[in-house]
Amino acid sequence: MNIHPLKIGNTEARVPVIQGGMGVGVSLGSLAGAVAKEGGIGVISAAQIGFREPDFDTNTKEANLRAIKKEYEKARTIAPEGVIGFNLMVAMRHYEEYVRAAIDAGADIIISGAGLPMDLPRIAGESKVLLAPIISTEKSARVILKYWGKRYRRMPDLLVIEGPKAGGHLGFTKEQLLEYGEEHGTDRTCGAYDEEVMRILGAVREYEEMFDCKIPTALGGGIENRSQAAHAFSLGVDAIQAATRFVTTEECDADIRYKEAYIRADKEDIVIVKSPVGMPGRAIMNPFMKRVMAGEQIPHTPCHRCLHKCNPAEIPYCITDALIHAAKGETDDALLFCGAYAYKAKRLETVKEVIDSLIG
């Protein structure tokens, strides 16, 4: 495997591994700091990041804004010289304020998905923060490259390609998941997404030439071992993104019972689910999800106004409630998002062990 440090503008990560953002409360300051300390890019998820703040239920936005600063400072204490960033979902309400809070906290990079971050350059303004959109298809890559080029005369500092084996919300339709052989967890068309990645990289090269710049790329989604990492690099990307592998680490911010749910899971327990906002996602089947799939309406707390497209009167359950239950270890009442290979986790590891197992 021929790998090099990841250079993004004037910033360099000695290890070309990006730890994917996982909310709510799974990748916070402890995990991100540990990854950054080992030379990778540590990423804090800002999704309902203030859920442990005492006024979260009554003052959600301000609780989240405070927690953004707190978690960044925690990570920076662990890795004073490391590369630390935030994952921010476009679908979040108050997205612009959260972006500015991450910049004010000192973030090196903002990685943004769950929708295309069309106006992220405007929000970031003249700050030095690196900007990295998450895309999943050639079409979405071309949309963001064309728009940023035309509107802002700039290119992304990094482009993150997230494939169909990723955890959590997926940037694919149900039909696309079937096309890539993911709906039933098979590898029957494992080369299909490779072809999509090559088309994305072709689009990137076009815009590199057009703007006379280098646009580094990272590939994530189901990268679980060294062989898969080597395959990703062989396609021509500059880094890999991994998330699920970091859940079952000692440094991960989630409750031990959340981690144990991964360790106990079998292959058949990993399923495609539908989130309350209609997006497909991947999660571990558990009593909570069985209730949802049976058509039960799960009572929820007053709305925390987390996502734009969520109508509290119509949803089968509250995704904020379900993910907070997960982070706190209340796993029977939780949405347990995970990647396609979560069932392969057999024990707790350290962040260093995970990185070594991926790239040596």
Short mmCIF file of C-alpha atoms in Angstrom, two decimals:
data_model
loop_
_atom_site.label_atom_id
_atom_site.label_comp_id
_atom_site.label_asym_id
_atom_site.label_seq_id
_atom_site.Cartn_x
_atom_site.Cartn_y
_atom_site.Cartn_z
CA MET A 1 0.00 0.00 0.00
CA ASN A 2 1.59 3.23 -1.19
CA ILE A 3 0.45 6.04 1.10
CA HIS A 4 1.68 9.51 1.95
CA PRO A 5 0.80 12.20 4.47
CA LEU A 6 -2.43 13.99 3.57
CA LYS A 7 -1.72 17.54 2.44
CA ILE A 8 -4.68 19.92 2.42
CA GLY A 9 -3.53 23.39 1.49
CA ASN A 10 -0.91 24.35 4.07
CA THR A 11 -2.12 21.72 6.54
CA GLU A 12 -0.68 18.22 6.71
CA ALA A 13 -1.95 15.13 8.49
CA ARG A 14 0.90 12.68 8.95
CA VAL A 15 -1.53 9.75 8.71
CA PRO A 16 -4.05 9.86 5.79
CA VAL A 17 -6.96 8.67 7.92
CA ILE A 18 -10.00 10.81 8.65
CA GLN A 19 -12.20 9.72 11.53
CA GLY A 20 -15.78 10.16 10.37
CA GLY A 21 -18.13 12.34 12.37
CA MET A 22 -20.71 10.41 14.40
CA GLY A 23 -23.55 12.06 16.27
CA VAL A 24 -25.14 12.28 18.69
CA GLY A 25 -22.34 12.13 21.23
CA VAL A 26 -20.30 9.35 19.64
CA SER A 27 -17.41 11.36 18.20
CA LEU A 28 -16.71 14.23 20.54
CA GLY A 29 -13.51 15.69 21.96
CA SER A 30 -12.06 12.51 23.40
CA LEU A 31 -12.20 10.44 20.19
CA ALA A 32 -11.28 13.31 17.88
CA GLY A 33 -8.34 14.28 20.07
CA ALA A 34 -7.05 10.71 20.22
CA VAL A 35 -7.18 10.35 16.42
CA ALA A 36 -5.47 13.70 15.90
CA LYS A 37 -2.78 12.74 18.43
CA GLU A 38 -1.99 9.66 16.32
CA GLY A 39 -1.52 11.82 13.22
CA GLY A 40 -4.93 11.45 11.59
CA ILE A 41 -7.74 13.98 11.32
CA GLY A 42 -10.02 13.89 14.36
CA VAL A 43 -13.59 14.97 13.73
CA ILE A 44 -16.17 16.14 16.28
CA SER A 45 -19.81 15.75 15.32
CA ALA A 46 -21.80 18.91 16.09
CA ALA A 47 -25.15 17.10 15.81
CA GLN A 48 -26.97 17.91 19.07
CA ILE A 49 -23.54 18.16 20.63
CA GLY A 50 -24.90 19.89 23.74
CA PHE A 51 -27.15 17.03 24.82
CA ARG A 52 -25.37 16.78 28.17
CA GLU A 53 -25.73 20.50 28.92
CA PRO A 54 -28.25 21.15 31.74
CA ASP A 55 -30.40 23.46 29.61
CA PHE A 56 -30.37 21.34 26.43
CA ASP A 57 -34.13 20.72 26.50
CA THR A 58 -35.06 24.36 27.01
CA ASN A 59 -32.20 26.20 25.31
CA THR A 60 -31.00 23.74 22.65
CA LYS A 61 -29.16 26.02 20.26
CA GLU A 62 -27.18 27.82 22.95
CA ALA A 63 -26.36 24.51 24.65
CA ASN A 64 -24.99 23.21 21.35
CA LEU A 65 -22.98 26.37 20.73
CA ARG A 66 -21.35 26.10 24.18
CA ALA A 67 -20.59 22.43 23.68
CA ILE A 68 -18.91 23.06 20.33
CA LYS A 69 -16.29 25.15 22.10
CA LYS A 70 -15.97 22.76 25.06
CA GLU A 71 -15.46 19.66 22.92
CA TYR A 72 -12.96 21.39 20.65
CA GLU A 73 -10.93 22.52 23.66
CA LYS A 74 -11.01 18.97 25.06
CA ALA A 75 -9.69 17.60 21.75
CA ARG A 76 -7.05 20.30 21.46
CA THR A 77 -5.76 19.54 24.96
CA ILE A 78 -5.26 15.92 23.91
CA ALA A 79 -3.64 16.82 20.57
CA PRO A 80 -2.07 20.29 20.75
CA GLU A 81 -0.51 19.96 17.29
CA GLY A 82 -3.07 17.67 15.66
CA VAL A 83 -5.60 18.33 12.91
CA ILE A 84 -9.06 18.68 14.45
CA GLY A 85 -12.30 19.46 12.69
CA PHE A 86 -16.07 19.33 12.89
CA ASN A 87 -18.69 17.42 10.97
CA LEU A 88 -21.69 19.67 10.34
CA MET A 89 -24.88 18.52 8.66
CA VAL A 90 -26.46 20.88 6.15
CA ALA A 91 -29.83 19.48 7.24
CA MET A 92 -29.40 20.92 10.74
CA ARG A 93 -31.36 23.98 11.75
CA HIS A 94 -29.05 26.91 12.65
CA TYR A 95 -26.39 25.41 10.36
CA GLU A 96 -24.74 28.77 9.69
CA GLU A 97 -24.43 29.59 13.38
CA TYR A 98 -22.90 26.19 14.10
CA VAL A 99 -20.38 26.65 11.28
CA ARG A 100 -19.33 30.02 12.67
CA ALA A 101 -19.09 28.59 16.19
CA ALA A 102 -16.79 25.81 14.95
CA ILE A 103 -14.61 28.39 13.19
CA ASP A 104 -14.51 30.62 16.28
CA ALA A 105 -13.56 27.61 18.42
CA GLY A 106 -10.48 27.07 16.23
CA ALA A 107 -11.42 24.19 13.91
CA ASP A 108 -8.82 23.31 11.29
CA ILE A 109 -11.41 21.82 8.93
CA ILE A 110 -15.17 21.62 8.47
CA ILE A 111 -16.52 18.49 6.81
CA SER A 112 -20.12 18.95 5.73
CA GLY A 113 -22.76 16.62 4.31
CA ALA A 114 -26.38 15.48 4.82
CA GLY A 115 -27.19 17.75 1.93
CA LEU A 116 -24.83 19.70 -0.30
CA PRO A 117 -23.08 22.60 1.47
CA MET A 118 -23.62 24.98 -1.43
CA ASP A 119 -22.93 28.19 0.48
CA LEU A 120 -20.31 27.00 2.95
CA PRO A 121 -17.65 29.33 1.42
CA ARG A 122 -19.90 32.35 2.06
CA ILE A 123 -20.50 31.31 5.67
CA ALA A 124 -16.79 30.66 6.28
CA GLY A 125 -15.93 34.04 4.80
CA GLU A 126 -12.29 35.07 5.10
CA SER A 127 -11.43 32.52 7.77
CA LYS A 128 -8.56 30.11 7.23
CA VAL A 129 -10.66 27.00 7.98
CA LEU A 130 -10.46 24.21 5.40
CA LEU A 131 -13.74 23.27 3.73
CA ALA A 132 -14.61 19.70 2.77
CA PRO A 133 -18.00 18.79 1.26
CA ILE A 134 -19.22 15.19 1.49
CA ILE A 135 -20.58 13.75 -1.76
CA SER A 136 -21.60 10.26 -2.85
CA THR A 137 -22.07 10.44 -6.62
CA GLU A 138 -20.48 12.02 -9.68
CA LYS A 139 -23.61 14.13 -10.08
CA SER A 140 -23.36 15.61 -6.58
CA ALA A 141 -19.62 16.18 -7.02
CA ARG A 142 -20.15 18.11 -10.25
CA VAL A 143 -22.95 20.18 -8.69
CA ILE A 144 -20.77 21.34 -5.81
CA LEU A 145 -17.63 21.86 -7.93
CA LYS A 146 -19.50 23.85 -10.56
CA TYR A 147 -21.40 25.97 -8.06
CA TRP A 148 -18.40 26.79 -5.85
CA GLY A 149 -16.33 27.56 -8.93
CA LYS A 150 -18.91 29.84 -10.51
CA ARG A 151 -20.24 31.52 -7.38
CA TYR A 152 -17.15 31.73 -5.20
CA ARG A 153 -14.23 31.19 -7.60
CA ARG A 154 -12.80 28.53 -5.32
CA MET A 155 -12.63 24.77 -5.00
CA PRO A 156 -13.07 22.53 -1.96
CA ASP A 157 -9.91 22.07 0.09
CA LEU A 158 -10.84 18.37 0.35
CA LEU A 159 -13.61 16.28 -1.18
CA VAL A 160 -14.94 13.41 0.93
CA ILE A 161 -16.53 10.56 -1.04
CA GLU A 162 -18.89 8.54 1.15
CA GLY A 163 -19.92 5.17 -0.24
CA PRO A 164 -23.01 2.98 0.26
CA LYS A 165 -21.52 0.84 3.05
CA ALA A 166 -21.29 3.81 5.42
CA GLY A 167 -23.25 4.07 8.65
CA GLY A 168 -25.99 6.48 9.60
CA HIS A 169 -27.83 8.46 6.96
CA LEU A 170 -26.78 7.49 3.45
CA GLY A 171 -26.52 9.78 0.44
CA PHE A 172 -28.28 7.29 -1.82
CA THR A 173 -31.80 6.40 -2.81
CA LYS A 174 -33.15 2.94 -2.05
CA GLU A 175 -32.80 2.18 -5.76
CA GLN A 176 -29.13 3.15 -5.74
CA LEU A 177 -28.49 0.95 -2.72
CA LEU A 178 -30.00 -1.94 -4.66
CA GLU A 179 -27.82 -1.09 -7.65
CA TYR A 180 -24.70 -1.23 -5.50
CA GLY A 181 -25.83 -4.47 -3.89
CA GLU A 182 -26.28 -2.90 -0.48
CA GLU A 183 -29.97 -3.31 0.29
CA HIS A 184 -29.46 -6.88 1.48
CA GLY A 185 -25.86 -6.49 2.64
CA THR A 186 -24.36 -8.40 -0.30
CA ASP A 187 -21.26 -7.74 -2.36
CA ARG A 188 -22.81 -8.96 -5.61
CA THR A 189 -21.96 -5.72 -7.40
CA CYS A 190 -18.95 -4.64 -5.37
CA GLY A 191 -17.32 -3.10 -8.45
CA ALA A 192 -20.25 -0.83 -9.24
CA TYR A 193 -19.34 1.85 -6.71
CA ASP A 194 -15.67 1.66 -7.74
CA GLU A 195 -16.82 2.82 -11.16
CA GLU A 196 -18.71 5.70 -9.56
CA VAL A 197 -15.60 6.68 -7.58
CA MET A 198 -13.55 6.73 -10.78
CA ARG A 199 -16.13 9.02 -12.39
CA ILE A 200 -15.98 11.32 -9.37
CA LEU A 201 -12.19 11.44 -9.56
CA GLY A 202 -12.47 12.21 -13.28
CA ALA A 203 -14.66 15.21 -12.47
CA VAL A 204 -12.18 16.31 -9.79
CA ARG A 205 -9.33 16.21 -12.30
CA GLU A 206 -11.30 18.39 -14.71
CA TYR A 207 -11.77 21.07 -12.07
CA GLU A 208 -8.18 20.78 -10.85
CA GLU A 209 -7.07 21.69 -14.37
CA MET A 210 -9.67 24.42 -14.68
CA PHE A 211 -8.63 26.09 -11.42
CA ASP A 212 -4.96 25.07 -11.47
CA CYS A 213 -5.10 23.51 -8.03
CA LYS A 214 -4.96 20.21 -6.19
CA ILE A 215 -8.21 18.88 -4.69
CA PRO A 216 -7.35 16.02 -2.33
CA THR A 217 -9.95 13.28 -2.01
CA ALA A 218 -10.88 10.85 0.75
CA LEU A 219 -12.99 7.72 0.40
CA GLY A 220 -15.14 6.29 3.20
CA GLY A 221 -17.93 3.81 3.72
CA GLY A 222 -17.23 0.28 4.90
CA ILE A 223 -13.45 0.58 5.16
CA GLU A 224 -12.85 -1.92 7.92
CA ASN A 225 -9.41 -3.48 7.35
CA ARG A 226 -6.07 -3.01 5.64
CA SER A 227 -7.17 -4.77 2.45
CA GLN A 228 -10.12 -2.43 2.03
CA ALA A 229 -7.95 0.57 2.81
CA ALA A 230 -5.40 -0.55 0.21
CA HIS A 231 -8.19 -0.97 -2.34
CA ALA A 232 -9.41 2.57 -1.65
CA PHE A 233 -5.93 4.01 -2.18
CA SER A 234 -5.54 1.94 -5.36
CA LEU A 235 -8.49 3.85 -6.85
CA GLY A 236 -6.48 7.04 -6.57
CA VAL A 237 -7.77 8.79 -3.47
CA ASP A 238 -5.45 10.58 -1.07
CA ALA A 239 -6.96 9.41 2.23
CA ILE A 240 -9.54 7.13 3.75
CA GLN A 241 -12.38 7.98 6.10
CA ALA A 242 -13.39 5.45 8.75
CA ALA A 243 -16.02 5.81 11.45
CA THR A 244 -17.49 2.49 12.61
CA ARG A 245 -14.06 1.07 13.47
CA PHE A 246 -13.55 3.90 15.95
CA VAL A 247 -16.78 3.26 17.86
CA THR A 248 -15.37 0.23 19.67
CA THR A 249 -12.32 2.07 20.96
CA GLU A 250 -11.51 2.95 24.53
CA GLU A 251 -11.34 6.63 23.56
CA CYS A 252 -14.75 6.81 21.84
CA ASP A 253 -17.10 9.18 23.66
CA ALA A 254 -20.15 6.88 23.56
CA ASP A 255 -21.29 4.80 26.53
CA ILE A 256 -19.70 1.35 26.90
CA ARG A 257 -23.12 -0.27 26.32
CA TYR A 258 -23.30 1.34 22.89
CA LYS A 259 -19.91 -0.13 22.05
CA GLU A 260 -20.98 -3.53 23.37
CA ALA A 261 -24.01 -3.47 21.04
CA TYR A 262 -21.58 -3.44 18.11
CA ILE A 263 -19.51 -6.25 19.60
CA ARG A 264 -22.63 -8.40 20.15
CA ALA A 265 -24.16 -7.73 16.71
CA ASP A 266 -24.30 -10.43 14.05
CA LYS A 267 -24.19 -9.81 10.32
CA GLU A 268 -27.95 -10.35 10.05
CA ASP A 269 -28.55 -7.60 12.62
CA ILE A 270 -27.23 -4.86 10.30
CA VAL A 271 -30.19 -3.47 8.37
CA ILE A 272 -31.27 -0.58 6.18
CA VAL A 273 -33.78 1.59 8.05
CA LYS A 274 -35.75 4.71 7.27
CA SER A 275 -35.12 7.73 9.47
CA PRO A 276 -37.99 9.98 10.60
CA VAL A 277 -37.11 12.44 7.84
CA GLY A 278 -37.44 9.77 5.16
CA MET A 279 -33.75 9.17 4.44
CA PRO A 280 -32.35 5.63 4.27
CA GLY A 281 -29.78 4.74 6.87
CA ARG A 282 -27.92 1.73 8.26
CA ALA A 283 -28.36 0.59 11.84
CA ILE A 284 -28.36 -2.39 14.21
CA MET A 285 -31.72 -4.13 14.61
CA ASN A 286 -32.83 -3.89 18.24
CA PRO A 287 -36.10 -3.77 20.24
CA PHE A 288 -36.57 -0.09 19.41
CA MET A 289 -36.23 -0.59 15.66
CA LYS A 290 -38.56 -3.61 15.77
CA ARG A 291 -41.21 -1.39 17.36
CA VAL A 292 -40.71 1.25 14.67
CA MET A 293 -40.89 -1.30 11.85
CA ALA A 294 -44.07 -2.72 13.33
CA GLY A 295 -45.65 0.70 12.85
CA GLU A 296 -45.63 1.88 16.45
CA GLN A 297 -45.56 5.62 17.09
CA ILE A 298 -42.88 6.21 19.73
CA PRO A 299 -43.73 9.08 22.14
CA HIS A 300 -41.07 11.77 22.17
CA THR A 301 -39.92 14.82 24.09
CA PRO A 302 -40.75 18.36 23.00
CA CYS A 303 -39.13 19.18 19.65
CA HIS A 304 -35.46 20.16 19.80
CA ARG A 305 -35.70 21.58 16.25
CA CYS A 306 -32.73 19.61 14.99
CA LEU A 307 -33.53 19.01 11.29
CA HIS A 308 -35.21 21.20 8.70
CA LYS A 309 -37.52 18.58 7.21
CA CYS A 310 -38.81 17.12 10.47
CA ASN A 311 -42.46 17.66 11.44
CA PRO A 312 -42.94 16.52 15.07
CA ALA A 313 -46.64 15.79 14.47
CA GLU A 314 -45.90 13.30 11.69
CA ILE A 315 -42.70 11.46 12.64
CA PRO A 316 -42.80 7.86 13.98
CA TYR A 317 -40.09 8.73 16.53
CA CYS A 318 -37.72 11.57 17.40
CA ILE A 319 -34.24 11.00 15.99
CA THR A 320 -32.67 13.26 18.63
CA ASP A 321 -34.24 11.22 21.43
CA ALA A 322 -33.24 7.93 19.79
CA LEU A 323 -29.62 8.96 19.24
CA ILE A 324 -29.26 10.42 22.73
CA HIS A 325 -30.49 7.10 24.13
CA ALA A 326 -27.74 5.43 22.07
CA ALA A 327 -24.97 7.72 23.29
CA LYS A 328 -26.08 7.21 26.89
CA GLY A 329 -26.09 3.43 26.50
CA GLU A 330 -29.87 2.99 26.69
CA THR A 331 -29.59 0.67 23.73
CA ASP A 332 -33.03 -0.98 23.82
CA ASP A 333 -34.62 2.44 23.25
CA ALA A 334 -32.06 3.72 20.76
CA LEU A 335 -31.32 4.12 17.09
CA LEU A 336 -27.95 2.37 16.75
CA PHE A 337 -26.47 3.74 13.55
CA CYS A 338 -23.51 1.73 12.21
CA GLY A 339 -21.53 0.84 9.10
CA ALA A 340 -21.98 -2.33 7.05
CA TYR A 341 -19.23 -4.20 8.91
CA ALA A 342 -20.07 -3.24 12.50
CA TYR A 343 -20.65 -6.90 13.30
CA LYS A 344 -16.95 -7.62 12.77
CA ALA A 345 -16.03 -5.79 15.98
CA LYS A 346 -15.06 -8.41 18.57
CA ARG A 347 -13.39 -6.40 21.32
CA LEU A 348 -12.50 -2.92 22.51
CA GLU A 349 -9.36 -1.49 20.92
CA THR A 350 -7.38 1.71 21.17
CA VAL A 351 -7.40 4.37 18.47
CA LYS A 352 -3.76 3.54 17.75
CA GLU A 353 -4.62 -0.13 17.20
CA VAL A 354 -7.38 0.79 14.77
CA ILE A 355 -5.17 3.11 12.73
CA ASP A 356 -2.36 0.55 12.66
CA SER A 357 -4.79 -2.14 11.50
CA LEU A 358 -5.94 0.07 8.63
CA ILE A 359 -2.69 1.40 7.26
CA GLY A 360 0.14 0.18 9.46
#
